[in-house]
Coordinates of C-alpha atoms and ligand atoms in Angstrom, one line a residue:
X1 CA 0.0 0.0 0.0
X2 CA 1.5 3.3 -0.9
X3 CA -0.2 6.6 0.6
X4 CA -0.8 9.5 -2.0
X5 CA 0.8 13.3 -1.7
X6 CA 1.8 16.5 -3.1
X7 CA 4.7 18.3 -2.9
X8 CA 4.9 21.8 -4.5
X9 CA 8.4 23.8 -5.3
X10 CA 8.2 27.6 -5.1
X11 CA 10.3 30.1 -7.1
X12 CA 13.5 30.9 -5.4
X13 CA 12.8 33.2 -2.4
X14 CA 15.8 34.8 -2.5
X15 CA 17.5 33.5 0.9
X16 CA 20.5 31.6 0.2
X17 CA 21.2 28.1 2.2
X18 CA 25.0 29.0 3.3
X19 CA 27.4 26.8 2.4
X20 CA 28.4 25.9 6.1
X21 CA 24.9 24.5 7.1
X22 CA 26.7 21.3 6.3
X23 CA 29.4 21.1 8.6
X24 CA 30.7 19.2 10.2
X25 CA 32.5 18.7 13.8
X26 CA 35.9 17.2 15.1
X27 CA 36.8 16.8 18.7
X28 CA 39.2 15.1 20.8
X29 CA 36.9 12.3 21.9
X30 CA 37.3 8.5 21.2
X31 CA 39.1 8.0 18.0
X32 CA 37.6 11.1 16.3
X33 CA 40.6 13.0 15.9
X34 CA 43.3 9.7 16.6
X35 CA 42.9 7.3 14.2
X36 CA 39.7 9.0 12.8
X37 CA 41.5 12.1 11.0
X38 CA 45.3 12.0 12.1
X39 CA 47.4 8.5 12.2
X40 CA 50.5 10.3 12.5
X41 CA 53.5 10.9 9.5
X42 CA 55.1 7.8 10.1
X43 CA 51.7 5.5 10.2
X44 CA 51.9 2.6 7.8
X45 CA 47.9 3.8 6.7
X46 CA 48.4 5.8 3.9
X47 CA 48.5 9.8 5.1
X48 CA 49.7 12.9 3.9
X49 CA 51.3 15.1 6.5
X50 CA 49.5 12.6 9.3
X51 CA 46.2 12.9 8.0
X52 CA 44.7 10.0 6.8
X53 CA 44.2 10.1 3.0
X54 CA 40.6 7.8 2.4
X55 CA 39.1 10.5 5.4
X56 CA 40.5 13.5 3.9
X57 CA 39.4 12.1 0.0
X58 CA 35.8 10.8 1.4
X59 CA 35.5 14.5 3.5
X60 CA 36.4 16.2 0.3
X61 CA 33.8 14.5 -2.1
X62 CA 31.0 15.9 0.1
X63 CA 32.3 19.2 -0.1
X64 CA 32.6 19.7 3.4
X65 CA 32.3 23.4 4.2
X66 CA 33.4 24.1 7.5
X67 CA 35.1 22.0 10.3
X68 CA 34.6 22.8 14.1
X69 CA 37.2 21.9 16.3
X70 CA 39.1 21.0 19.2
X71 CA 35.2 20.2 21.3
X72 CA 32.8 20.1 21.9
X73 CA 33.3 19.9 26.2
X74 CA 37.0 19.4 25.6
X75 CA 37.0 22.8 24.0
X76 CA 37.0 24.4 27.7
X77 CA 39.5 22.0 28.7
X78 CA 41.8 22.7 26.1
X79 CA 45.0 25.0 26.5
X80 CA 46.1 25.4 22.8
X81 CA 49.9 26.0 24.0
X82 CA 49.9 22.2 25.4
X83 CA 49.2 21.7 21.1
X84 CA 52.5 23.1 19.5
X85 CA 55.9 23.2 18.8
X86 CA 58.2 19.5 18.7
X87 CA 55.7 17.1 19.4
X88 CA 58.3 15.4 21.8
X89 CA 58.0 18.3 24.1
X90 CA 54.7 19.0 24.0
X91 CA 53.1 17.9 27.5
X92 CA 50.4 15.2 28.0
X93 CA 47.1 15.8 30.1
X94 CA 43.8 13.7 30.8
X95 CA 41.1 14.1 28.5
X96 CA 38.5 13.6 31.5
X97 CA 35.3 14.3 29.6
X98 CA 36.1 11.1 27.4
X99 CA 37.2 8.1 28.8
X100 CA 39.8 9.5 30.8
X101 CA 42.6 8.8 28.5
X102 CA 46.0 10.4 28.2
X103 CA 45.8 12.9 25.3
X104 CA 49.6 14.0 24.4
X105 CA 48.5 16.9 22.5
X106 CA 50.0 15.5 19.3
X107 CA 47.0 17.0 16.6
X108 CA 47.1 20.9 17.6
X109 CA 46.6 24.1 15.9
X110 CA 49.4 23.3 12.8
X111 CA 47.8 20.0 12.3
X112 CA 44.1 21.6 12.6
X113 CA 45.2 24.0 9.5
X114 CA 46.7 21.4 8.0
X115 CA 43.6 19.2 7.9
X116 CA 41.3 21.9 6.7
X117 CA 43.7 22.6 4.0
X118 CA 43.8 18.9 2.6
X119 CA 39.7 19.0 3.3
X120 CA 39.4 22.0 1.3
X121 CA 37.1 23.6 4.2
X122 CA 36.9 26.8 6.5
X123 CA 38.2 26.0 10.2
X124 CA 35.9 26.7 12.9
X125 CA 37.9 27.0 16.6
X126 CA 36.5 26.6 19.9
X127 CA 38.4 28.7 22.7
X128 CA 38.5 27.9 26.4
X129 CA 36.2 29.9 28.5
X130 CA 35.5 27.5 31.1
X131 CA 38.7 26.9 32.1
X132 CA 41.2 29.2 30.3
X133 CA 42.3 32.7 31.0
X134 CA 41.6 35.8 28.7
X135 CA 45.3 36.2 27.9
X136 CA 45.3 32.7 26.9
X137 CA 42.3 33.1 24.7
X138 CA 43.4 36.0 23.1
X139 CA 47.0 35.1 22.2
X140 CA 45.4 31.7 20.2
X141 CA 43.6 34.2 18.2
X142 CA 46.8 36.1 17.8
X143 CA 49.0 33.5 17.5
X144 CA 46.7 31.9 14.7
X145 CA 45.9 35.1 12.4
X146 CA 48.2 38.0 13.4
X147 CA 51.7 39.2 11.6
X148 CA 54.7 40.7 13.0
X149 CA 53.8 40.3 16.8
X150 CA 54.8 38.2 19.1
X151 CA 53.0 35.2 18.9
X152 CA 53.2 35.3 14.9
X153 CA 57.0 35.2 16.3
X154 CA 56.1 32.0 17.9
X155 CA 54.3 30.6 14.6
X156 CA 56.9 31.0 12.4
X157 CA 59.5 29.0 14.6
X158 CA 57.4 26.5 14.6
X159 CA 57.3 26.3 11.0
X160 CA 54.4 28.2 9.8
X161 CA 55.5 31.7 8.8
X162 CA 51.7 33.0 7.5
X163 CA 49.1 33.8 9.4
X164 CA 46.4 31.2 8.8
X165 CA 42.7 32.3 7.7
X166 CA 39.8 31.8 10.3
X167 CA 36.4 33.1 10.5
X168 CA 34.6 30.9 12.4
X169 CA 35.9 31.4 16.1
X170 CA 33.5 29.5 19.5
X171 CA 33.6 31.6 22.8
X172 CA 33.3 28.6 24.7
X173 CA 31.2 25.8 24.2
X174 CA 28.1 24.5 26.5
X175 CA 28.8 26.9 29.4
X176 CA 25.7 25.8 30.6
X177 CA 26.8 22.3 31.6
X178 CA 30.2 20.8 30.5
X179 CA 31.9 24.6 29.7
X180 CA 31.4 25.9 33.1
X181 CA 28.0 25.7 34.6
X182 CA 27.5 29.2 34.3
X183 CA 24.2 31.2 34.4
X184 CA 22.8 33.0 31.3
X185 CA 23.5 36.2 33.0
X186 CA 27.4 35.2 34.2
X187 CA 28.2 33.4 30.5
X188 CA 27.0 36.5 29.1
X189 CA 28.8 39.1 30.6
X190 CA 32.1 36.7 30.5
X191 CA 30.9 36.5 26.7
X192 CA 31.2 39.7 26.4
X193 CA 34.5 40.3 28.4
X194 CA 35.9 37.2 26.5
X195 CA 34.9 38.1 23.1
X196 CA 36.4 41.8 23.1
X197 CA 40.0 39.9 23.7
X198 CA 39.4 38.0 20.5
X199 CA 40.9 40.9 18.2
X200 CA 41.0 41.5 14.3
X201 CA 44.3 41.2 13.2
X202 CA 45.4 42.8 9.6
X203 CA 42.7 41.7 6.8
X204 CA 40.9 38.8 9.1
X205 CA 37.6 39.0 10.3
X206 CA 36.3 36.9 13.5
X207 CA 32.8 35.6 13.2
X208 CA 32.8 34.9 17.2
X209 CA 29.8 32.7 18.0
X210 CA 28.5 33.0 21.5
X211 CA 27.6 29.8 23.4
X212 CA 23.7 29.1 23.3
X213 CA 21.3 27.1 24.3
X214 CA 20.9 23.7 25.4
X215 CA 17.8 22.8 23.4
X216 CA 15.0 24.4 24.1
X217 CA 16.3 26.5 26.8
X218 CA 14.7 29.5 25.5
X219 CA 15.4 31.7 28.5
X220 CA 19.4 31.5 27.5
X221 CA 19.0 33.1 24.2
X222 CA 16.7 35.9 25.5
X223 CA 19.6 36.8 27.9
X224 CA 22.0 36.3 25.4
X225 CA 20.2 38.4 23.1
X226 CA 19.3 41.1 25.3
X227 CA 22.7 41.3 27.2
X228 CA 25.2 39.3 25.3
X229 CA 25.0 40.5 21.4
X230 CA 25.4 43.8 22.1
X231 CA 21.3 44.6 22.0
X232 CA 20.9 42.0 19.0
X233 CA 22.8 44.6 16.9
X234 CA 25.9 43.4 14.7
X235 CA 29.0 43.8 16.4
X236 CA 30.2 41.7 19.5
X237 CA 28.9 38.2 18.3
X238 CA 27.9 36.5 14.7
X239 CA 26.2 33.9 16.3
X240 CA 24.6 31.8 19.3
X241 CA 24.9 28.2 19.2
X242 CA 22.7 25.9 19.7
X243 CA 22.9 21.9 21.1
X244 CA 20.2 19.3 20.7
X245 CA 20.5 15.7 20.2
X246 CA 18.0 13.5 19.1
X247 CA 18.6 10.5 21.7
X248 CA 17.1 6.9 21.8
X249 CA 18.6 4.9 25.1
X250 CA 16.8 1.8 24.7
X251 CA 18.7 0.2 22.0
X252 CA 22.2 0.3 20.3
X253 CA 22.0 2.4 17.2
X254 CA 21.5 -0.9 14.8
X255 CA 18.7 -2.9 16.9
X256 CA 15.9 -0.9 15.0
X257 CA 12.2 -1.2 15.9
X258 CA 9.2 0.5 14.8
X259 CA 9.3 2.4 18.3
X260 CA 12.8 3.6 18.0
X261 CA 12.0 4.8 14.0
X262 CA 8.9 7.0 15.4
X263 CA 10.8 8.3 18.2
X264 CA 13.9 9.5 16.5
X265 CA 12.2 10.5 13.4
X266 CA 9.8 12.9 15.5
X267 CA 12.3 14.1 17.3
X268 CA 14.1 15.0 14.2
X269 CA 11.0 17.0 12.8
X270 CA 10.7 18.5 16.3
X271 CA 14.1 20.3 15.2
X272 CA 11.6 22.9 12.9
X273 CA 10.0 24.1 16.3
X274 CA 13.7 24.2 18.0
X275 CA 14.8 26.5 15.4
X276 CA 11.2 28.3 14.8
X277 CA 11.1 29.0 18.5
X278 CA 15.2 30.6 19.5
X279 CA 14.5 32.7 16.0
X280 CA 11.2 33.9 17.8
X281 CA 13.2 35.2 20.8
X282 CA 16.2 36.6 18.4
X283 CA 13.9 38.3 15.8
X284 CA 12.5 40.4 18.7
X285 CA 15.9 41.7 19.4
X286 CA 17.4 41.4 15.6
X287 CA 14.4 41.8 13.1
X288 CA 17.1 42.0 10.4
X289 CA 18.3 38.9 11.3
X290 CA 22.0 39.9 11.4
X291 CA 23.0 37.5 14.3
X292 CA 22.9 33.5 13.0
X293 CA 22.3 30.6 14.9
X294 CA 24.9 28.2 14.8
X295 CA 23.5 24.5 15.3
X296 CA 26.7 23.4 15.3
X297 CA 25.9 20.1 17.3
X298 CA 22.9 17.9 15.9
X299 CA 22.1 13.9 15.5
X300 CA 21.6 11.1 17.3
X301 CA 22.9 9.8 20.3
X302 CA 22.3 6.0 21.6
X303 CA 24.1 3.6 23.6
X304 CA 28.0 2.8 22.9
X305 CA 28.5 -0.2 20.1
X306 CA 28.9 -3.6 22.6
X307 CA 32.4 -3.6 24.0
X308 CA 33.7 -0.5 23.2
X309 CA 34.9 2.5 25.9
X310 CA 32.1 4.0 27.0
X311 CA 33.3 7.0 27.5
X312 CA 33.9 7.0 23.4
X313 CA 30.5 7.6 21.7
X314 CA 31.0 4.7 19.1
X315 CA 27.7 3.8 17.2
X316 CA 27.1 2.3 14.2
X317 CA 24.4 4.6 12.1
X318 CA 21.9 2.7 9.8
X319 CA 19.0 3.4 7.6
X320 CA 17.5 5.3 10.6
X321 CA 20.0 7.6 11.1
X322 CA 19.9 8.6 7.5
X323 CA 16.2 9.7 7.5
X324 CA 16.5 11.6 10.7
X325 CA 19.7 13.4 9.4
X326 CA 17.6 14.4 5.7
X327 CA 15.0 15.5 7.6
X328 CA 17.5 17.5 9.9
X329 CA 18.6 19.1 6.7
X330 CA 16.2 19.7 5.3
X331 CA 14.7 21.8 8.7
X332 CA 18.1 23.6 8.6
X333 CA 17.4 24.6 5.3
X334 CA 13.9 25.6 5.8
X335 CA 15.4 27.8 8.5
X336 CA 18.2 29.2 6.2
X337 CA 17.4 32.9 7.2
X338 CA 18.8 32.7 10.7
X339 CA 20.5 29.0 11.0
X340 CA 24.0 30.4 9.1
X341 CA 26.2 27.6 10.3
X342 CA 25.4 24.1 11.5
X343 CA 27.7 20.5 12.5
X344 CA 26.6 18.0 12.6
X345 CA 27.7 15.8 15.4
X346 CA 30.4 14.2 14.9
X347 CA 32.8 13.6 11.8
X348 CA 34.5 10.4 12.4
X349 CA 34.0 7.2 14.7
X350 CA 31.9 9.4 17.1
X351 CA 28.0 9.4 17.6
X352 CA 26.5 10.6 14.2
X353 CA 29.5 9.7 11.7
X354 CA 29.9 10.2 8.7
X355 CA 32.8 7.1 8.5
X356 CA 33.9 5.1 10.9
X357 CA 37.6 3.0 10.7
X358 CA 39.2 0.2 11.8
X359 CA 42.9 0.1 11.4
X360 CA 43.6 0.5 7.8
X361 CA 40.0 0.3 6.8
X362 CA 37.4 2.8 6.5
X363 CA 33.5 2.5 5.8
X364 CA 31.3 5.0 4.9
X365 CA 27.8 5.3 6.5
X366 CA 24.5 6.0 5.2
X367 CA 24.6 9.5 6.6
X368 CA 27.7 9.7 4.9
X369 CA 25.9 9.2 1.3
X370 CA 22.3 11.9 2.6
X371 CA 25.4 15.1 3.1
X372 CA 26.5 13.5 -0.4
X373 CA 22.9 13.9 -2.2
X374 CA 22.3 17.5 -0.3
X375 CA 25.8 18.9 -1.4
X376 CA 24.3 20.6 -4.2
X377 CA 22.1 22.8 -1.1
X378 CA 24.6 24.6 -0.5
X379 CA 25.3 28.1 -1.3
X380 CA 21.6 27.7 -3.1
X381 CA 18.7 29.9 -2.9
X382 CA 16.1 28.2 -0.8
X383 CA 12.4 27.6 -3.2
X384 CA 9.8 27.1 -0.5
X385 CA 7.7 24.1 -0.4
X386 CA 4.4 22.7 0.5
X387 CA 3.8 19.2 1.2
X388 CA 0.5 17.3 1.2
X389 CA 0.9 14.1 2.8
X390 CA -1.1 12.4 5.4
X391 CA 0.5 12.6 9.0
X392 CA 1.9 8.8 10.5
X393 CA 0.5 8.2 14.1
X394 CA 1.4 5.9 16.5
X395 CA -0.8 6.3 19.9
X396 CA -1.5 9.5 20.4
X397 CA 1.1 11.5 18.5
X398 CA 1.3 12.0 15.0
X399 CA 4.1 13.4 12.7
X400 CA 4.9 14.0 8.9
X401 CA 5.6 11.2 6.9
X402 CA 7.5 13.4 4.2
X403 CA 10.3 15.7 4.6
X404 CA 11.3 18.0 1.5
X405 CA 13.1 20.9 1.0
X406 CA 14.4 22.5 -2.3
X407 CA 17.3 25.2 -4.2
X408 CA 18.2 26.1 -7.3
X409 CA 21.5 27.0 -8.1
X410 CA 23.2 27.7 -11.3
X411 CA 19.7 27.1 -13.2
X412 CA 19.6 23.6 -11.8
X413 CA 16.7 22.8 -9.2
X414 CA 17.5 20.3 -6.3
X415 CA 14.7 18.5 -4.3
X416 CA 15.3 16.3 -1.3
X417 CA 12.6 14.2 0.3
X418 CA 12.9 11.9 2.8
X419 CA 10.1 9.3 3.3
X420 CA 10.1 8.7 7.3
X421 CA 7.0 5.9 7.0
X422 CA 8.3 2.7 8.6
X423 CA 6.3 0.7 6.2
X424 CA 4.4 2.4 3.7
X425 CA 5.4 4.1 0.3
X426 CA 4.6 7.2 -0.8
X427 CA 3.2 7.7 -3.9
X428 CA 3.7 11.7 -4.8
X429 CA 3.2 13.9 -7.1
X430 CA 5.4 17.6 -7.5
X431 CA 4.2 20.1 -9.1
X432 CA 7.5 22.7 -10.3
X433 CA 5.3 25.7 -10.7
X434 CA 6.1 26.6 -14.0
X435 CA 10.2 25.2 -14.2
X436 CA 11.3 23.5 -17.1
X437 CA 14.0 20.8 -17.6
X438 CA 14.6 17.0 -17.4
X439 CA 14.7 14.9 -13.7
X440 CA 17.7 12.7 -13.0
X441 CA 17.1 11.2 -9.5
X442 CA 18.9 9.4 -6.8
X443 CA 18.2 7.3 -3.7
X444 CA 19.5 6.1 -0.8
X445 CA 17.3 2.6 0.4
X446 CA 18.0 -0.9 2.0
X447 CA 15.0 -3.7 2.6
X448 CA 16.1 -4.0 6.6
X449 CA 15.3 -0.3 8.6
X450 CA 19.0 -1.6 10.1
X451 CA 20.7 -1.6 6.9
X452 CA 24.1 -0.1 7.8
X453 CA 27.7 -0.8 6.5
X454 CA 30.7 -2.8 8.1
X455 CA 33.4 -3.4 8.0
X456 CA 33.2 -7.1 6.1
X457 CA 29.9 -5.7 3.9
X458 CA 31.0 -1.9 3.7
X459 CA 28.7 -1.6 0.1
X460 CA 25.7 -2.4 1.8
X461 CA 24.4 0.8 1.4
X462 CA 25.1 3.1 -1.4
X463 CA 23.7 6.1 -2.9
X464 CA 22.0 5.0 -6.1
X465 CA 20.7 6.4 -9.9
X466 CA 17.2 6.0 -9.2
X467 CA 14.4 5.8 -12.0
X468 CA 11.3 5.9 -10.1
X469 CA 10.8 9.6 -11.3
X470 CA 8.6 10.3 -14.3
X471 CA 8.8 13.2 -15.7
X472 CA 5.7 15.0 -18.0
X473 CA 6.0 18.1 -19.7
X474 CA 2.6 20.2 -20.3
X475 CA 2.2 20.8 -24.0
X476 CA 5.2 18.9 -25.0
X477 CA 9.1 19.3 -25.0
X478 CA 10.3 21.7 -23.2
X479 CA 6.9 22.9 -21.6
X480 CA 6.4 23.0 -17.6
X481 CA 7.5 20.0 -16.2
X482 CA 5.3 17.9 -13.7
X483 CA 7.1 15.1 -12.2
X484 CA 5.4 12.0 -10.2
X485 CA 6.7 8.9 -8.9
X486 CA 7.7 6.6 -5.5
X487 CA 9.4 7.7 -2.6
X488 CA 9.6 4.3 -1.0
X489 CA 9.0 3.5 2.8
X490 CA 12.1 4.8 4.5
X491 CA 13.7 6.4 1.7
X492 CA 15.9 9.0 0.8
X493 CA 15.5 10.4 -2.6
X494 CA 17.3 13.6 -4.5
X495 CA 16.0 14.6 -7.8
X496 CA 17.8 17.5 -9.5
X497 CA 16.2 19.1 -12.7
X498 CA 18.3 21.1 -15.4
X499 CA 17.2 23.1 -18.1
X500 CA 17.9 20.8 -21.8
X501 CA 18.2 17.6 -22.4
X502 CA 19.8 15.0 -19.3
Ligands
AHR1 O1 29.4 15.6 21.0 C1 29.6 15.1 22.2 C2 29.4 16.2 23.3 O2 28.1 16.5 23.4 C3 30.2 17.5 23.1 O3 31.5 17.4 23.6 C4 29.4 18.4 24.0 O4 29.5 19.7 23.5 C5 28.0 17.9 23.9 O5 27.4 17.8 25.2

């Protein structure tokens, strides 16, 4: 039985989904950054200056935009001076938020740059409010973009003579819990204290984003906004943050059940009220919608894989994960007016992957393949959409069963629907108001709601050419194009449509 809907595609309205709404995050936790990224120079895994080269290639084909980095909770731990110079000499120190295991500060700042540059991606840095000093915090932003002073003194000895490029820069990270425990009011005036350190050096710009709210904390960002971003106008901060995972504790990530699909994927459309609501509070202080919100943690948390460190996040990411994280993006695109940067949580080997290795091996997860069919998204102006579809219940609650959004960029229109019915397809028609061009489609599927990929079967799921989409074209070719077909249960599908021929 298939259930029938409608999905019409606007013309572009003009607000363009930035390019680092699909980010992506890197911090010292489990083998994230060891073994994850960085194997070291003299590993036998193939690597270029330490990072290793499958990562970096797989990172690169999704056009990863931005990278945040070092935490994440170890951000407020970190002390960036522990991270340089002769790796022999640089001190060791317990990572106690994860597992606490020595970390011997062998991936700092040089190899941070150094990643970003193989990646092809804009660094995002996290400083140390909770437990760092001012000086401290505002010599790593010297020491990383400035010329001719002292700590670019210190950069060049240890062999990087230019000033590196960085935006993107965190003052602190969850001060509300792991960062600090700090009230609205204290984070924000330390915000404020803390930011003003973080100087502009030569042609570089900071975009400083404030720490925000846990979820749905709404009283944070009201404080924030009225006392932390300078009144809401441009200026002090870019940003707020914002954290929310999408947990399920009953199960490991691949023991899937029809209760655990409804549950994460209505949490995952409960992101469009998370981001609806903190740009409620914000637009009351910014109408113009000058200050961002940075979701730069997102995804789903469950219980550690069976015998690993618990203290490691490691879970395997199925079928389920995929739909929750298309629908994610497709909220954060929908949003695409205030959300200006957003990470997904994490990169590598760490709660919501994008690949997880073994040794020399590497696998990449169906999450992995979603940021692969949304790529196009970025940088694209957002075409509204309205969706017809009847609503799936389970007791008393009820949520969508299809998630769309849609862009066009470069004459080329991208639509991305995710079907989140456990068991039923949808049968859908889209009407392209007007738009004219041929449909090429792709999809992302497996029979079991568990399909994942391992390490012995790592092809078992695969972005694939999909020709389920028909395509009509009113009065002939070349006329207005109507297109129709099946977005199977549990589904992920991508159909872009150029002008001319395929
Ligand atoms: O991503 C794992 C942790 O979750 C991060 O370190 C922290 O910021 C959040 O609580």
């Amino acid at each position: 039985m298939a259930f029938k809907a409608y999905v019409q595609v606007g013309k572009p309205n003009g607000t363009i989904i930035r390019r680092e709404t699909q980010g992506q995050f890197a911090e010292h936790l489990g083998h994230c950054i060891y073994e994850g990224f960085y194997v070291g120079e003299d590993s036998a895994i193939p690597n270029v200056n330490g990072m290793r080269t499958d990562v970096v290639e797989a990172f690169k084909a999704i056009d990863t935009p931005i990278l945040r980095w070092p935490g994440g909770c170890f951000a407020d731990e970190y002390h960036w001076m522990d991270g340089i110079g002769p790796k022999e000499k640089r001190p060791k120190m317990i990572n106690t938020h994860w597992g606490g295991v020595v970390e011997d500060n062998s991936f700092g700042t040089h190899e941070f740059f150094e990643l970003c540059r193989q990646i092809g991606c804009e660094p995002y840095v996290s400083g140390n409010v909770g437990s760092g000093t001012v000086e401290e915090f505002s010599k790593w932003v010297e020491y990383m973009t400035s010329e001719g002073t002292p700590m670019a003194e210190l950069r060049a000895k240890n062999g990087h003579e230019e000033p590196w490029h960085l935006k993107f820069f965190g003052v602190g990270n969850e001060n509300w819990g792991c960062g600090g425990d700090m009230t609205p009011e204290y984070y924000a005036d330390l915000a404020r204290r803390y930011g003003t350190y973080a100087r502009n050096y030569g042609t570089n710009q900071l975009y400083k984003i404030a720490c925000g709210a846990n979820g749905r904390n709404w009283e944070w960002t009201e404080v924030l906004m009225r006392k932390g971003t300078n009144g809401g106008r441009r200026g002090a901060f870019g940003a707020l943050s914002l954290h929310e995972y999408v947990w399920w504790r009953k199960s490991h990530a691949t023991e899937v059940s029809e209760d655990s699909w409804f549950s994460i994927q209505r949490d995952g459309f409960a992101y469009d009220s998370l981001l609806a609501g903190h740009d409620r509070i914000m637009t009351k202080y910014d109408p113009e919608k000058n200050i961002g919100l940075s979701f730069d943690e997102w995804g789903t948390w469950f219980p550690v894989e069976p015998g690993t460190n618990p203290g490691f996040l490691y879970q395997q990411n199925t079928m389920q994960d995929a739909v929750l994280a298309a629908i994610g993006l497709n909220i954060i695109n929908a949003h695409a007016d205030r959300v200006h940067v957003a990470c997904i949580a994490q990169a590598v080997n760490v709660l919501q992957s994008m690949a997880l290795t073994r040794g020399a091996d590497m696998v990449l997860t169906p999450t992995y393949y979603v940021f692969k069919m949304f790529k196009n998204h970025q940088g694209a102006e957002l075409c509204p959409t309205f969706v017809g579809a009847p609503e799936i219940k389970k007791g008393l609650e009820s949520i969508p069963s299809l998630s769309v959004s849609a862009s066009q960029r470069d004459g080329a229109l991208l639509i991305t629907i995710a079907n989140a019915s456990y068991d039923e397809d949808a049968d859908v028609d889209f009407d392209l108001g007007g738009f004219r061009g041929m449909a090429t489609a792709q999809i992302l599927q497996h029979d079991a709601p568990n399909g994942h990929n391992d390490f012995d079967t790592p092809n078992e799921v695969a972005v694939k050419p999909y020709s389920g989409i028909a395509t009509r074209m009113a009065g002939g070719f070349g006329g207005p194009v109507t297109l129709s077909g099946l977005i199977p249960a549990r589904s992920v599908v991508a159909i872009t449509v150029k002008p001319g021929r395929r």
